Structure formats: C-alpha cells, structure tokens
Coordinates of C-alpha atoms in Angstrom, one line a residue:
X1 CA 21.0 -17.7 13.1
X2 CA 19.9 -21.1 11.5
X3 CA 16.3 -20.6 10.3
X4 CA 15.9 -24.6 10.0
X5 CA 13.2 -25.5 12.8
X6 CA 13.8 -29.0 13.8
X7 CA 10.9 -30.9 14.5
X8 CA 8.7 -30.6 17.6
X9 CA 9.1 -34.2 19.8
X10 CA 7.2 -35.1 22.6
X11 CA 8.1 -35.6 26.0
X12 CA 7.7 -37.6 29.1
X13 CA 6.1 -35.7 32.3
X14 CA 6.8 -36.1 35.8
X15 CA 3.9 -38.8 36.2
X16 CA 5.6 -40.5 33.2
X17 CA 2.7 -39.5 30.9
X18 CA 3.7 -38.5 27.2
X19 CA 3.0 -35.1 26.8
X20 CA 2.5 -32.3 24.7
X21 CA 5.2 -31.4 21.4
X22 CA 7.6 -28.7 22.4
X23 CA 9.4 -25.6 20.8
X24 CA 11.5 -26.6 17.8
X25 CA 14.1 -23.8 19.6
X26 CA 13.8 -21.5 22.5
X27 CA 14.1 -18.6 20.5
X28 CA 10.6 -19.4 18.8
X29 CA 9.6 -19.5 21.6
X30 CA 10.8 -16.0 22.9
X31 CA 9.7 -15.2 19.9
X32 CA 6.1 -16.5 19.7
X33 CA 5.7 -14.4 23.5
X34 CA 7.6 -11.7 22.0
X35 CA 5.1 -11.5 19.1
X36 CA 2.2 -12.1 21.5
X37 CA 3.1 -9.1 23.5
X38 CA 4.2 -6.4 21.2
X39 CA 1.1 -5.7 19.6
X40 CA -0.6 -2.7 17.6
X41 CA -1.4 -1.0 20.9
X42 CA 2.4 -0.6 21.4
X43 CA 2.2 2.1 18.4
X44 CA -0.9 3.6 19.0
X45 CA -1.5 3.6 22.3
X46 CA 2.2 4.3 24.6
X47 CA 3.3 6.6 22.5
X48 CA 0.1 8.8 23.5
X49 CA -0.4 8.4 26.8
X50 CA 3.7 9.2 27.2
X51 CA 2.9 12.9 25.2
X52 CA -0.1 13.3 27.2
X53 CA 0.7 12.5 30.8
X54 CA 3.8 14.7 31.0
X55 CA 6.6 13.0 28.5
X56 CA 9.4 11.4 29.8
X57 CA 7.9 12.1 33.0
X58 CA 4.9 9.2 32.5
X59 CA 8.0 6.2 32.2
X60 CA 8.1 6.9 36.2
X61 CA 4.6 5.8 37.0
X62 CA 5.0 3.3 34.1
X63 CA 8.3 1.8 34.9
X64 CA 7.3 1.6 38.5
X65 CA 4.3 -0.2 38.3
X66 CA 6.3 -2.2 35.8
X67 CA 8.5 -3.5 38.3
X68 CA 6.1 -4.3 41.0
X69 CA 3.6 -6.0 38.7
X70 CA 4.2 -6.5 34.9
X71 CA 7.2 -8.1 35.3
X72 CA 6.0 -10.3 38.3
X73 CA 2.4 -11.4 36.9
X74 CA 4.0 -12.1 33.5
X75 CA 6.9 -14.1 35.4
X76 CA 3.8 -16.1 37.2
X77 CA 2.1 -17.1 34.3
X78 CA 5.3 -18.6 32.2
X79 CA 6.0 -20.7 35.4
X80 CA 2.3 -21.5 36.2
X81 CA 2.0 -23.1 32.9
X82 CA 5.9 -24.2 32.2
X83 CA 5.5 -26.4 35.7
X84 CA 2.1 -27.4 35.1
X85 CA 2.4 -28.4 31.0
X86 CA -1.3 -27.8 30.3
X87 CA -3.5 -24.5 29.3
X88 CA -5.0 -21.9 31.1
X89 CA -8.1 -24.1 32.6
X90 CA -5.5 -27.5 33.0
X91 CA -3.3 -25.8 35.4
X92 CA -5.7 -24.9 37.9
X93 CA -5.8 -28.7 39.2
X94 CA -3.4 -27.5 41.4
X95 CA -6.2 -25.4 43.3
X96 CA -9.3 -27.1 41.4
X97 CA -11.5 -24.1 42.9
X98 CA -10.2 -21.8 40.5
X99 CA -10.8 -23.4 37.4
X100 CA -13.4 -21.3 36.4
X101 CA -11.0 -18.5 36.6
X102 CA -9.2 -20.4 33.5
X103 CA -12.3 -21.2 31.2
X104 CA -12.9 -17.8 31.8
X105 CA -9.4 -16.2 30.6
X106 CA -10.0 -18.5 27.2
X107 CA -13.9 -17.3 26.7
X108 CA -12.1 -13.7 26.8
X109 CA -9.9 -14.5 24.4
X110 CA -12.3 -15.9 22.3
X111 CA -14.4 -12.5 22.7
X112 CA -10.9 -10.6 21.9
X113 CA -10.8 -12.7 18.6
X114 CA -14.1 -11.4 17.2
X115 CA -13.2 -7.8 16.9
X116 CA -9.3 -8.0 17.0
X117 CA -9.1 -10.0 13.8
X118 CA -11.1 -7.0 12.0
X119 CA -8.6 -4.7 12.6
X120 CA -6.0 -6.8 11.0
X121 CA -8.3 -6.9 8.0
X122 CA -8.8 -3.6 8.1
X123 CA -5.1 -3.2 7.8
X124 CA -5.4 -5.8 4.7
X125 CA -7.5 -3.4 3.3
X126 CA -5.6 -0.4 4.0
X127 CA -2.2 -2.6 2.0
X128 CA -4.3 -3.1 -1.4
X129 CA -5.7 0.0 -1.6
X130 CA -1.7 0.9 -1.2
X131 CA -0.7 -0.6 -4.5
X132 CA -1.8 2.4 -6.7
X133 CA 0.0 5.4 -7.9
X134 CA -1.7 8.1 -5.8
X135 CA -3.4 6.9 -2.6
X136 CA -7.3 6.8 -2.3
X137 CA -7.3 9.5 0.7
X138 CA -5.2 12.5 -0.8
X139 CA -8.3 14.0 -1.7
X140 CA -12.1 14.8 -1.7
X141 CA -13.1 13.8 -5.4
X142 CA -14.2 10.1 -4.5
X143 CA -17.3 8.8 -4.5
X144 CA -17.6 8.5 -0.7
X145 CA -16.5 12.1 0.1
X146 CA -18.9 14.2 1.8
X147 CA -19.7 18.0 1.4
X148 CA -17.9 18.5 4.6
X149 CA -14.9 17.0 3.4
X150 CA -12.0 19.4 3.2
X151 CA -8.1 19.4 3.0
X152 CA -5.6 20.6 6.3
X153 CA -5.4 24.1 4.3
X154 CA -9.8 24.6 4.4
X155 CA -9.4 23.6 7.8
X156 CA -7.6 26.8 8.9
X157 CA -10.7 28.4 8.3
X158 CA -13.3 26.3 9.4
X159 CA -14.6 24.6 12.2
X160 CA -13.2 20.9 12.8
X161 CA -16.5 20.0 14.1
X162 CA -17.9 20.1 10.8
X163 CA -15.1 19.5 8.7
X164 CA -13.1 16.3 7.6
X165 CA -9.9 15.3 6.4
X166 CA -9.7 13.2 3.0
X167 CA -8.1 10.6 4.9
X168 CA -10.8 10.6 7.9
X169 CA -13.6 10.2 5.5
X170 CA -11.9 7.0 3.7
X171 CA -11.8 5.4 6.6
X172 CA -15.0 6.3 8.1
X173 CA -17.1 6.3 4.7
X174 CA -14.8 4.6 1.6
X175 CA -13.9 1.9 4.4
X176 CA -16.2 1.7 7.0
X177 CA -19.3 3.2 5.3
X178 CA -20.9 4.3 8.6
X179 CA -22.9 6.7 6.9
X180 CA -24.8 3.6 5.6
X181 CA -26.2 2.9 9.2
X182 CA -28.2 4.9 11.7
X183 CA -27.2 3.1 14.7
X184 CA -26.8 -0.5 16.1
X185 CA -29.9 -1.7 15.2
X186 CA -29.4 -1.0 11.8
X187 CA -25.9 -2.9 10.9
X188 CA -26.9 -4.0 6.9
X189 CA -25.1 -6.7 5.1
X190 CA -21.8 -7.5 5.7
X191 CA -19.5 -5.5 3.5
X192 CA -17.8 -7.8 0.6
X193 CA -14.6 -6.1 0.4
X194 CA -14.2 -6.3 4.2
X195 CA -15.6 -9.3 4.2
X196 CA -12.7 -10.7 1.5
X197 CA -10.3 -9.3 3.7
X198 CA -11.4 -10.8 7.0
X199 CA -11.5 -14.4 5.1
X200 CA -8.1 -13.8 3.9
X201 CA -6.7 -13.5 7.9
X202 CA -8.8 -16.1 9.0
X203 CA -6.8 -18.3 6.2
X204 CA -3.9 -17.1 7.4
X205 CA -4.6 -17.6 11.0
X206 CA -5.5 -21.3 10.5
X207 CA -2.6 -22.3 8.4
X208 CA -0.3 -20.7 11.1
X209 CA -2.0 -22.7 14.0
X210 CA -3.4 -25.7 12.7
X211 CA -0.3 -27.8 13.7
X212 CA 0.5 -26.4 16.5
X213 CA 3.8 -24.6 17.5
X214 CA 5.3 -26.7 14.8
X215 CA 3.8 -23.9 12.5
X216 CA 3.6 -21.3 14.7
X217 CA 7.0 -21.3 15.8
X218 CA 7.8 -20.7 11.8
X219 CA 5.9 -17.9 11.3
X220 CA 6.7 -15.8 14.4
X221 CA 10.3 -15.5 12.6
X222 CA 8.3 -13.2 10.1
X223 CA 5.9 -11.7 12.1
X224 CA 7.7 -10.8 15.2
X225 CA 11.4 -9.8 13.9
X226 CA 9.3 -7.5 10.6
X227 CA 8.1 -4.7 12.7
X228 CA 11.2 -3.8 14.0
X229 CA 12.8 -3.6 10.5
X230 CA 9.8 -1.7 9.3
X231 CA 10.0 0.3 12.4
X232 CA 13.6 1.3 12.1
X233 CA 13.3 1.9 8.4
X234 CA 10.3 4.0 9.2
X235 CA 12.4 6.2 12.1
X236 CA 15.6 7.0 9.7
X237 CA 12.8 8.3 6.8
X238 CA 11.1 10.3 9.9
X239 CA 13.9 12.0 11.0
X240 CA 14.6 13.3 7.9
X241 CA 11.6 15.2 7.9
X242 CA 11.4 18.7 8.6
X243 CA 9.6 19.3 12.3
X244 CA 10.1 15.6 12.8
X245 CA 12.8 16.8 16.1
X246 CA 9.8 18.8 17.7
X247 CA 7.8 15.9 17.6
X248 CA 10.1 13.7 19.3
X249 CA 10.8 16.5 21.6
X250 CA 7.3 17.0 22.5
X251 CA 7.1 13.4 23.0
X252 CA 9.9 13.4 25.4
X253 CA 9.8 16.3 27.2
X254 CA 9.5 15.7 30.9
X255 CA 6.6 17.7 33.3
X256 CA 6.9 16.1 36.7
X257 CA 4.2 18.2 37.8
X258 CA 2.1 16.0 35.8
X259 CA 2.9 13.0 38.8
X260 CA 0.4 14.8 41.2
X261 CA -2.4 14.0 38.9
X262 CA -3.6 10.4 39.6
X263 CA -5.1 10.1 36.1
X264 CA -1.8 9.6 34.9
X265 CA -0.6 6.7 37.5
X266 CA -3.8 4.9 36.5
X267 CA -3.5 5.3 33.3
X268 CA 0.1 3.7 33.3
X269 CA -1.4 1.2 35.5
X270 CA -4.0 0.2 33.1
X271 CA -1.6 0.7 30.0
X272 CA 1.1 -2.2 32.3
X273 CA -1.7 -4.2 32.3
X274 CA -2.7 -4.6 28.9
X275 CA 0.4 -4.2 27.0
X276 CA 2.0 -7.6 28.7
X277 CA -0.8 -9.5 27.6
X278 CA -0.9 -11.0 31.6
X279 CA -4.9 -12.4 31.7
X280 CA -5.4 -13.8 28.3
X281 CA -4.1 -17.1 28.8
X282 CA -1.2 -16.8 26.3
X283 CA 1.2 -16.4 28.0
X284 CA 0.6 -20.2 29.7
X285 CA -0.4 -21.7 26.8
X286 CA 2.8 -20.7 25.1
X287 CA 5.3 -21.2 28.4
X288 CA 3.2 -24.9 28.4
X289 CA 5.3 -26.4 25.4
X290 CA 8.9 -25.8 27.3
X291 CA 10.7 -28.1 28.1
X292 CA 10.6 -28.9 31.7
X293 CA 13.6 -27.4 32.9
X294 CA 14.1 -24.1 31.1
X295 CA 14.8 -21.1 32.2
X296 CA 11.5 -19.2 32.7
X297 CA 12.9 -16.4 35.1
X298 CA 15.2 -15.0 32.3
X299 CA 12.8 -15.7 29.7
X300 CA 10.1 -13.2 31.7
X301 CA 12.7 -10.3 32.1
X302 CA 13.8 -10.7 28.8
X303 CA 10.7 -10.6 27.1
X304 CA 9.0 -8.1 29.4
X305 CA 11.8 -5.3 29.1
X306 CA 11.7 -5.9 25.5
X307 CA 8.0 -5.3 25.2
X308 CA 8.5 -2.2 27.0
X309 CA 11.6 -1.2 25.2
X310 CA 9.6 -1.8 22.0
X311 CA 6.8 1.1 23.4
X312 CA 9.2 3.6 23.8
X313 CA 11.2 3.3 20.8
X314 CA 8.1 3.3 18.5
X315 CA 6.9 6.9 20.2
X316 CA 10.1 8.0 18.7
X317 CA 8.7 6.8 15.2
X318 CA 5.4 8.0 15.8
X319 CA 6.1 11.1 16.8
X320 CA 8.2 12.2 14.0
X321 CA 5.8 11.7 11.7
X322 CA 3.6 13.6 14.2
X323 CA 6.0 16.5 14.4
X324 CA 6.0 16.5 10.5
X325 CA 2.0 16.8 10.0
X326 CA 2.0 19.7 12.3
X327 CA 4.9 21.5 10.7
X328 CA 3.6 20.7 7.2
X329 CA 0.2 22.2 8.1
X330 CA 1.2 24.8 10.6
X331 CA -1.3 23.5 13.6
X332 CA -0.1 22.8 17.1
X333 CA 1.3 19.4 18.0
X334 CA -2.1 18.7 19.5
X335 CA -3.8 19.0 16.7
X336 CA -2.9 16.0 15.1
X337 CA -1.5 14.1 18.1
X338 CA -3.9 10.7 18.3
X339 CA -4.0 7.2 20.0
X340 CA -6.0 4.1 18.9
X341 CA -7.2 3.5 15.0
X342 CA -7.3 6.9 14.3
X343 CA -3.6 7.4 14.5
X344 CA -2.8 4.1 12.3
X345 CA -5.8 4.4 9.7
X346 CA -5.7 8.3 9.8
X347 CA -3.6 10.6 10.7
X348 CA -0.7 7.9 10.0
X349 CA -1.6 7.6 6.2
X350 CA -2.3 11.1 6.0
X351 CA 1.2 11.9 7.1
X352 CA 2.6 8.9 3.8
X353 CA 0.3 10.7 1.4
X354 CA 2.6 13.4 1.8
X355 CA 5.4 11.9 0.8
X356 CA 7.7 11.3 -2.5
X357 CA 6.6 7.7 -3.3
X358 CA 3.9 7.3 -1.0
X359 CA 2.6 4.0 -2.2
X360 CA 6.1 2.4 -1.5
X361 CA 5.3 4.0 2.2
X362 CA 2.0 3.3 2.7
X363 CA 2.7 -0.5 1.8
X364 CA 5.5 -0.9 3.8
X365 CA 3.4 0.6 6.9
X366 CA 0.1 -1.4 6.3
X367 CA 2.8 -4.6 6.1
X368 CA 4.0 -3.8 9.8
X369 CA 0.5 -3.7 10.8
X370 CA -0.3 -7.0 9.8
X371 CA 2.8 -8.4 11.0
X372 CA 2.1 -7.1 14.3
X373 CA -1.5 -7.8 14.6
X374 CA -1.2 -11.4 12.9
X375 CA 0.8 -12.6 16.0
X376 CA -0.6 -11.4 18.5
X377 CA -3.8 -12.9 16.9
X378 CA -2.3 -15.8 16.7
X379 CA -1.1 -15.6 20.5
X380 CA -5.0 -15.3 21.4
X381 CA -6.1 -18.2 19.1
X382 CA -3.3 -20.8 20.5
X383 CA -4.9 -20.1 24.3
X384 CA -8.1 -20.6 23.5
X385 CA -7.4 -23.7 21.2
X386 CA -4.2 -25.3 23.7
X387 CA -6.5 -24.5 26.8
X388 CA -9.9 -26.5 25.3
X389 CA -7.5 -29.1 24.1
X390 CA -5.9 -29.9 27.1
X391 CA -9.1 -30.0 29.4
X392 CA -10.9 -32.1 26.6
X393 CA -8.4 -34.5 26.1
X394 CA -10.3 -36.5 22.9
X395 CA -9.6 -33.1 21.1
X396 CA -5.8 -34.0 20.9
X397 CA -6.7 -36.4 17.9
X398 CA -8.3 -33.9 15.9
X399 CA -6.6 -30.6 16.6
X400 CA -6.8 -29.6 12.7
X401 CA -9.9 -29.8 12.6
X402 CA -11.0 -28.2 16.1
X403 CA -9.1 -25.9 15.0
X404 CA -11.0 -24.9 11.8
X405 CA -13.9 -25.2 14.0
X406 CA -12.1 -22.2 16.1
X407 CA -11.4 -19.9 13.1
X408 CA -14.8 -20.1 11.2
X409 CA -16.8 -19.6 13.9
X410 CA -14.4 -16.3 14.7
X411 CA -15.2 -15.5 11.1
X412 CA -18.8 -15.9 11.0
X413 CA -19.0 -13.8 14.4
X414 CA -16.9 -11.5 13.3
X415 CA -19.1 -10.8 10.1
X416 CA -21.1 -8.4 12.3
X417 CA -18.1 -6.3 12.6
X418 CA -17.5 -5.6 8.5
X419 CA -21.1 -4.8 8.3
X420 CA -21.7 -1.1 7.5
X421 CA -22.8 -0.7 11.2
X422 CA -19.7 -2.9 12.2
X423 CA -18.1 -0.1 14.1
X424 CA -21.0 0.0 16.7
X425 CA -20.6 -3.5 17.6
X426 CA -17.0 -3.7 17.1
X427 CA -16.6 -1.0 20.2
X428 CA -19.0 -2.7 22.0
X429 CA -16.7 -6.2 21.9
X430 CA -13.4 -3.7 22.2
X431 CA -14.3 -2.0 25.7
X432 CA -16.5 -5.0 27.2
X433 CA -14.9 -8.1 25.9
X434 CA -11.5 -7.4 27.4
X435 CA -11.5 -4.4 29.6
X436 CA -12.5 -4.5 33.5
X437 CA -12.8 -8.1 33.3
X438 CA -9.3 -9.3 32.2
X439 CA -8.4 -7.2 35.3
X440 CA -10.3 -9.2 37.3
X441 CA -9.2 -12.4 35.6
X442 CA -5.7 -11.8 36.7
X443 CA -6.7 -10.5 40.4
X444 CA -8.3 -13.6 40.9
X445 CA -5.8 -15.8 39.2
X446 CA -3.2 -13.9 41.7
X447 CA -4.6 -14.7 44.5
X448 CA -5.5 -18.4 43.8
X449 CA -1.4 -18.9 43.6
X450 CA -0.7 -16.7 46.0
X451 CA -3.0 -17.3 49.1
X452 CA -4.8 -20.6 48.1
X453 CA -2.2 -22.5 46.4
X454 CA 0.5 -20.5 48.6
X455 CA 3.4 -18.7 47.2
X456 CA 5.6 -21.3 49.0
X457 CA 4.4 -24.2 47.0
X458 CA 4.9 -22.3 43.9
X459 CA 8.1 -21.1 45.1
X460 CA 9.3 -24.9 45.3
X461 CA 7.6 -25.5 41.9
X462 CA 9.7 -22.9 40.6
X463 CA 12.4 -24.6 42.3
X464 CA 12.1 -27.7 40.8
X465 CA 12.0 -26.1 37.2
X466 CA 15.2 -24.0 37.4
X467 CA 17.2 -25.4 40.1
X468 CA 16.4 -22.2 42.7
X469 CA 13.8 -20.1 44.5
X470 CA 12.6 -16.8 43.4
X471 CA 13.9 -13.9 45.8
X472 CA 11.7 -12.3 48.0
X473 CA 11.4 -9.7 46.1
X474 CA 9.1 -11.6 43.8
X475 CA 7.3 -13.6 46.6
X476 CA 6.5 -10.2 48.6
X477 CA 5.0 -8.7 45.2
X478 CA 3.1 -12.0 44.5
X479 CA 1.7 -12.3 47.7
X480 CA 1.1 -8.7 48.8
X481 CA 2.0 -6.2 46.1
X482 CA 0.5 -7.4 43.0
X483 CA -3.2 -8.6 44.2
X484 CA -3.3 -4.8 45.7
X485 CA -1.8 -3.4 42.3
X486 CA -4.4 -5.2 40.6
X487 CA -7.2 -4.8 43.2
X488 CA -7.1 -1.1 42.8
X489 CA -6.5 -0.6 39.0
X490 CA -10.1 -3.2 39.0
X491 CA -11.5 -0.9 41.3
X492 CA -10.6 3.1 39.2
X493 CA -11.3 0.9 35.8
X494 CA -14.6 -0.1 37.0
X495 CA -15.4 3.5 38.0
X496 CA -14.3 5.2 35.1
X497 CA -16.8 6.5 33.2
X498 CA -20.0 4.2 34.5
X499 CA -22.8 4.9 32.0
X500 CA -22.6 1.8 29.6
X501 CA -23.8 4.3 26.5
X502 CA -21.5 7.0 28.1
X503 CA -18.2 4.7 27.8
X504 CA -19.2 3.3 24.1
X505 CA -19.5 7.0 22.7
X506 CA -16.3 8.1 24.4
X507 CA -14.8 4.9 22.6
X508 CA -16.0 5.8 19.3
X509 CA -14.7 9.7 19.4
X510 CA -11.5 7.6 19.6
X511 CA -11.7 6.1 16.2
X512 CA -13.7 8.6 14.6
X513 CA -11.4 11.7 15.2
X514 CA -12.5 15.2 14.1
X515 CA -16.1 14.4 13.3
X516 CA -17.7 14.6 16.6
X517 CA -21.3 13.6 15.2
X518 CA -21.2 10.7 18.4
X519 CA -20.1 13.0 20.8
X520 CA -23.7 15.3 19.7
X521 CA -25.6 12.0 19.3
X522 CA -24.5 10.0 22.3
X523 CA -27.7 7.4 22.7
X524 CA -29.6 8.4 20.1
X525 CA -26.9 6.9 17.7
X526 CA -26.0 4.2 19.9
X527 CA -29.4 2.8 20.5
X528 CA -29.1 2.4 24.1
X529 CA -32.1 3.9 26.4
X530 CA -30.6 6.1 28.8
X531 CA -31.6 4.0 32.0
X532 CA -29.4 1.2 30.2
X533 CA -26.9 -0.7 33.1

C-alpha cells in the first residue's frame, strides 16, 4: 500500500458552495471509522459478556440484533452526514426540529472526553512504569502495599474479601491512590504523575486533530492497523501457554439454555449499541469529508462486520491469558475471569508479570492500549470540533486554535479525574455521560429520518449518492425495526438498577475487583444521601 497521503482538496457542493477538505484516500477514511469503532471496550468488555451469557451461544442474540440494528443505524449515519456534508447538528436542516438532537450527540461527546482520555493516560502510565526490569506489581514490598496485600498462593487460604493481589493494589493505591480519599467530597490535588500523563495525550490529541483529517487521516495508519499486530502477536504467545486451550474453550463453549434468560439478549443489545459507536456523532462527522458520490453502503458493512469480527477474535486473546492465570494458580476460570479496567490494569498485567521478559510484554500491551484508545479519542474529539465548526461557520478560519480551545478545556476538566478521589467522579462521568442517554440520542435521531424526514426522502438521498436505493430490507428496519430495537433497549437500560448511588457502587466493584470495601460502604463512601434521584 502507498503510505504517501496526498493532500486534502476542497470541493464544490450541490448549491455550488466550496466545501469542506476531504480524505486524502478512502482507506483513511475506513480507517479513521475503523479506529473510531474498535475501541478498548472491544477487549474488555465482548470478550466477557460472550463467557458469561452462555459462550458461543451469546453471538446469536448479538449477531441478531446486529443485523436488525447495528448495521442499519451505523449505515444511517455515514449517509446522513455523507449526503448532507456537515456535522452532527448541520445535518439536521433537513428536519430543523431536530437539531437539538445534534447539539446534544456533540455535548455527549464532549462529556465522553473528560473521563475517556484518563484511561488512555492511565495506560501511559501503565507503559513507563513497564520499562524496568521487574514490574512494579509482582509484589507486596512497595510503598503503597497494604497489610492485606497478598500473592495468588496466600489467597488460597484467605478470604478475597479482605485480601488483594499485588497488581490490584498498584492500580488502586500506587496508581490511583484511593486510599488518599474518603469519598467524593474529598478528591485532593490532582495527582502529578497522572496529571504528566493526561498532558502528554492531550498533546497528542491536538497535534493529531488540529488540521483536520489532513492529520488525522495520518495517524489512524498507526493507531488503527497496531492493535491488530499487537493482538495477533499477543494470541500466538497465548496459546503457547499451558491452560491457555481451556480458556478459549470456556470462552467458546455454547449453552443455549442461556437464550431463555433475557438478561442476556439485553445485554447484547446494549453491548450492539455501544460498541458501533452509533450516537456520538462520529460517525457523521467522519462520513461528512467523502466525497459526494462514494460508496457509503459497502463502507457500513465493511466496517461494521470488522468491528465485530475484531470482538470476537480478541476473546480468543483474552481468554488465553485468562485460561493461563487460572491454571498457573489453580482457581476456577471464574476466578480471574473480568470485564472493564480491571481486566486491562489488573488481572491483564498480572497474567505478563508471569512471564519470561515481562517488561518486553507489558510494553507491548500498554502500546495496544494507547493505540486503541488514542483513536477512538480522536474519533470523539473530531465530532465535537467538525460539528461546532460547521454550525458556527466563523470558526472555519481558526480551527487550530478552536481546537486547542477543545483540548485544554478537556484537560482542565479532566484534572478532577487524576485527583486521588478521581475514580469517584470518573464513574460518575462513565455511567451518566454516555449511558441511557446516547440511547436516546439515537431513538430520537431514528425517528427524525425515519418518520419526520421520511425514509423515502432519504431513500432518494441515498440514491443520489450511490446511484440506487437501499432494499427494503433496510427501509423496513429504519422505519419500524430499529426505533422499536432502540425504544426497548432505552426502556430495560433505564430500569436497570434505578438508585443513582446504587448504579455508581455497582460500577466501581467493576474496577476495583476483589476488594469489595464499596460494595460494604455503598453511600457512605459515595457521598450520596440515600433519598438521592
């Protein structure tokens, strides 16, 4: 492939207005969505849910509500902003009524930005404290450790409610230092090693963006082709190790008695939702820049099956590594079997600890996870930046600066998130900023094309663009299929769990794995009064 990125022209619109720059080449622009999409959840999250909700019996639920509304809400939004050339609030002047539904897809983003970027830096972190010859969480002799710190052999013998692993307590206490904190109202100073590290992505972030896709459209040759490599490298080192096949096997073995339970269609609901990245405005920001004619059909089920292909194959790395810790330490599968950051800042770099030349491992793994947070960063940035832009139009002159003014102000907010009582505010942002209300976003952004704007006007639009109609296939699941999809995942996610201090101490068990101090402590530790709502 020829890496040389030819320069980013404008072009002329249908009104005969000069428009916005577009892709260099359509593969940075598959790319850039590629990138976008296939994010950290893709490893810690899918890989899970598939062990928990009956193997290789979960892809039914999940490949079915794939195909009646993944694949047909992410094929919307690359034609809603291909055919309308403008971000996610400019393309509502095709049903003006709606536009709110845009500004509020980019203030979501925005929100997603203050808490998603620390995670990256967390994973900055993670890479220097790599480059040493034995790895800072092997054992209990650091400063941080606690008395209740103990290796996988102590805990045989004792309770895991009061014990910790050496890699659990440098991530809660050498990275996070909760144990600085007594709650939300008590945050401290922001952290200066966290701190470094959060500067160092916003750096990144703004050099990768401040042009536009001229930039971006570099760097997503990097950061969306490296996790695969690292992935793949990752798998054939898994393999190798002993218990490694009864992970995967775990991880694919197929209970279709599992199906009757309707946890686990809505939780492959929920997990099609979030894992296309449908509702954050991306994905028309990014479709906005083609050119006018392309071929935005292919390029949805082309980037779509990828994503999901990219789910599956990482349980397979995941899960060796899985099936390794509980061989290596004699515990059931479930034992060390994790989702979210507790899985990629725990159990993960437990699992490399153990091996010959772990710091070559560990910095190869904590390189991945920058590469795939960094883009899909990146991905949340460009909406919010492409969808002020466009609706303020004296902002085109001065997108460089704008967006600096973007990046530092996600830095300064995000400075509450490195603080020693970071974690408390970070799940707050996690689980509010982006959870029942994206779902919403996208419910009402569905039925605006489909029922106000009319999926026969869109069909035409589409038309126009590619030179035919979509099949009814896709206008039946626009019109019908997808708003119901959508209006009943709204409906179980907004029921789930309802007590506000509830749902933020069942998030933070997720991180904080083995020491269930929040689960003892839910408002107390919080801060929240129990009549809360």
């Amino acid at each position: 492939l020829n890496l040389q990125m030819t320069p980013a022209a404008p072009q002329t619109s249908r009104s005969g207005e000069e428009e916005r720059e577009t892709w260099g080449k359509k593969i940075d622009f598959l790319l850039s969505v590629i990138g976008f999409a296939v994010d950290l959840a893709n490893v810690w999250r899918f890989p899970y849910l598939c062990y928990k909700n009956g193997g290789g019996a979960f892809l039914v639920p999940y490949l079915f509500f794939m195909l009646i509304a993944g694949m047909p809400l992410f094929y919307m939004e690359l034609a809603l902003g291909q055919y309308n050339r403008e971000g996610a609030a400019g393309v509502w002047k095709i049903c003006p009524i709606f536009k709110g539904v845009g500004f509020t897809v980019i203030l979501i983003s925005l929100y997603v930005g203050f808490y998603y970027n620390v995670i990256i830096s967390w994973a900055l972190f993670y890479l220097f404290s790599s480059f040493t010859w034995e790895l800072p969480w092997v054992h209990c002799n650091n400063t941080w450790n606690s008395p209740n710190c103990s290796d996988w052999a102590d805990n045989n013998t004792v309770s895991d409610i009061y014990t910790a692993t050496p890699a659990q307590e440098y991530f809660e206490r050498g990275v996070l230092h909760i144990q600085d904190s007594n709650g939300i109202d008590d945050l401290g100073r922001p952290r200066w090693q966290l701190t470094a590290c959060l500067a160092v992505v916003i750096v990144l972030l703004y050099f990768c963006l401040w042009k536009g896709v001229k930039t971006s459209g570099k760097v997503v040759w990097i950061t969306a082709t490296m996790p695969y490599l690292v992935l793949t490298v990752l798998l054939l080192r898994g393999v190798t190790l002993p218990g490694a096949i009864d992970g995967i096997k775990a991880y694919l073995s197929v209970d279709f008695l599992r199906l009757c339970d309707a946890k686990v269609w809505i939780e492959a609901a929920t997990q099609i939702c979030f894992s296309l990245g449908v509702g954050f405005g991306v994905l028309i920001a990014f479709s906005s820049y083609n050119k006018f004619s392309n071929n935005c059909y292919r390029d949805a089920i082309i980037t779509s099956s990828i994503n999901s292909l990219t789910s599956f194959f990482s349980g397979f790395v995941v899960f060796s590594f899985l099936g390794y810790m509980s061989h290596k330490h004699n515990v059931a599968l479930d034992k060390v079997a994790r989702d979210g950051a507790g899985l990629v800042f725990v159990i993960y770099p437990e699992a490399i600890a153990t091996l010959p030349g772990s710091s070559v491992w560990a910095v190869i793994f904590f390189i991945m996870l920058l590469t795939l947070g960094i883009d899909s960063a990146m991905g949340g940035m460009e909406s919010v930046i492409t969808g002020l832009i466009d609706e303020f139009k004296f902002l085109h002159k001065h997108r460089e600066l704008f967006t600096l003014f973007i990046v530092v102000s996600t830095f300064l907010i995000s400075l509450f998130c490195v603080t020693s009582g970071g974690m408390y505010v970070f799940t707050l942002l996690d689980h509010f900023a982006a959870g029942t209300s994206i779902l919403f976003g996208v419910l009402i952004e569905a039925i605006g094309i489909a029922w106000f704007y009319g999926v026969d006007r869109f069909s035409d639009d589409i038309k126009e663009m590619i030179g035919h109609r979509p099949g009814r296939y896709w206008r039946l699941c626009w019109k019908f299929v997808s708003p119901c999809f959508l209006l009943v995942s709204f409906g179980c996610k907004s029921k789930y769990c309802s007590h506000p201090c509830l749902r933020m101490t069942y998030h933070m068990n997720n991180y904080f794995v083995g020491t269930n101090f929040f689960f003892f402590y839910p408002c107390q530790v919080t801060g929240f009064p129990l009549h809360f709502h």
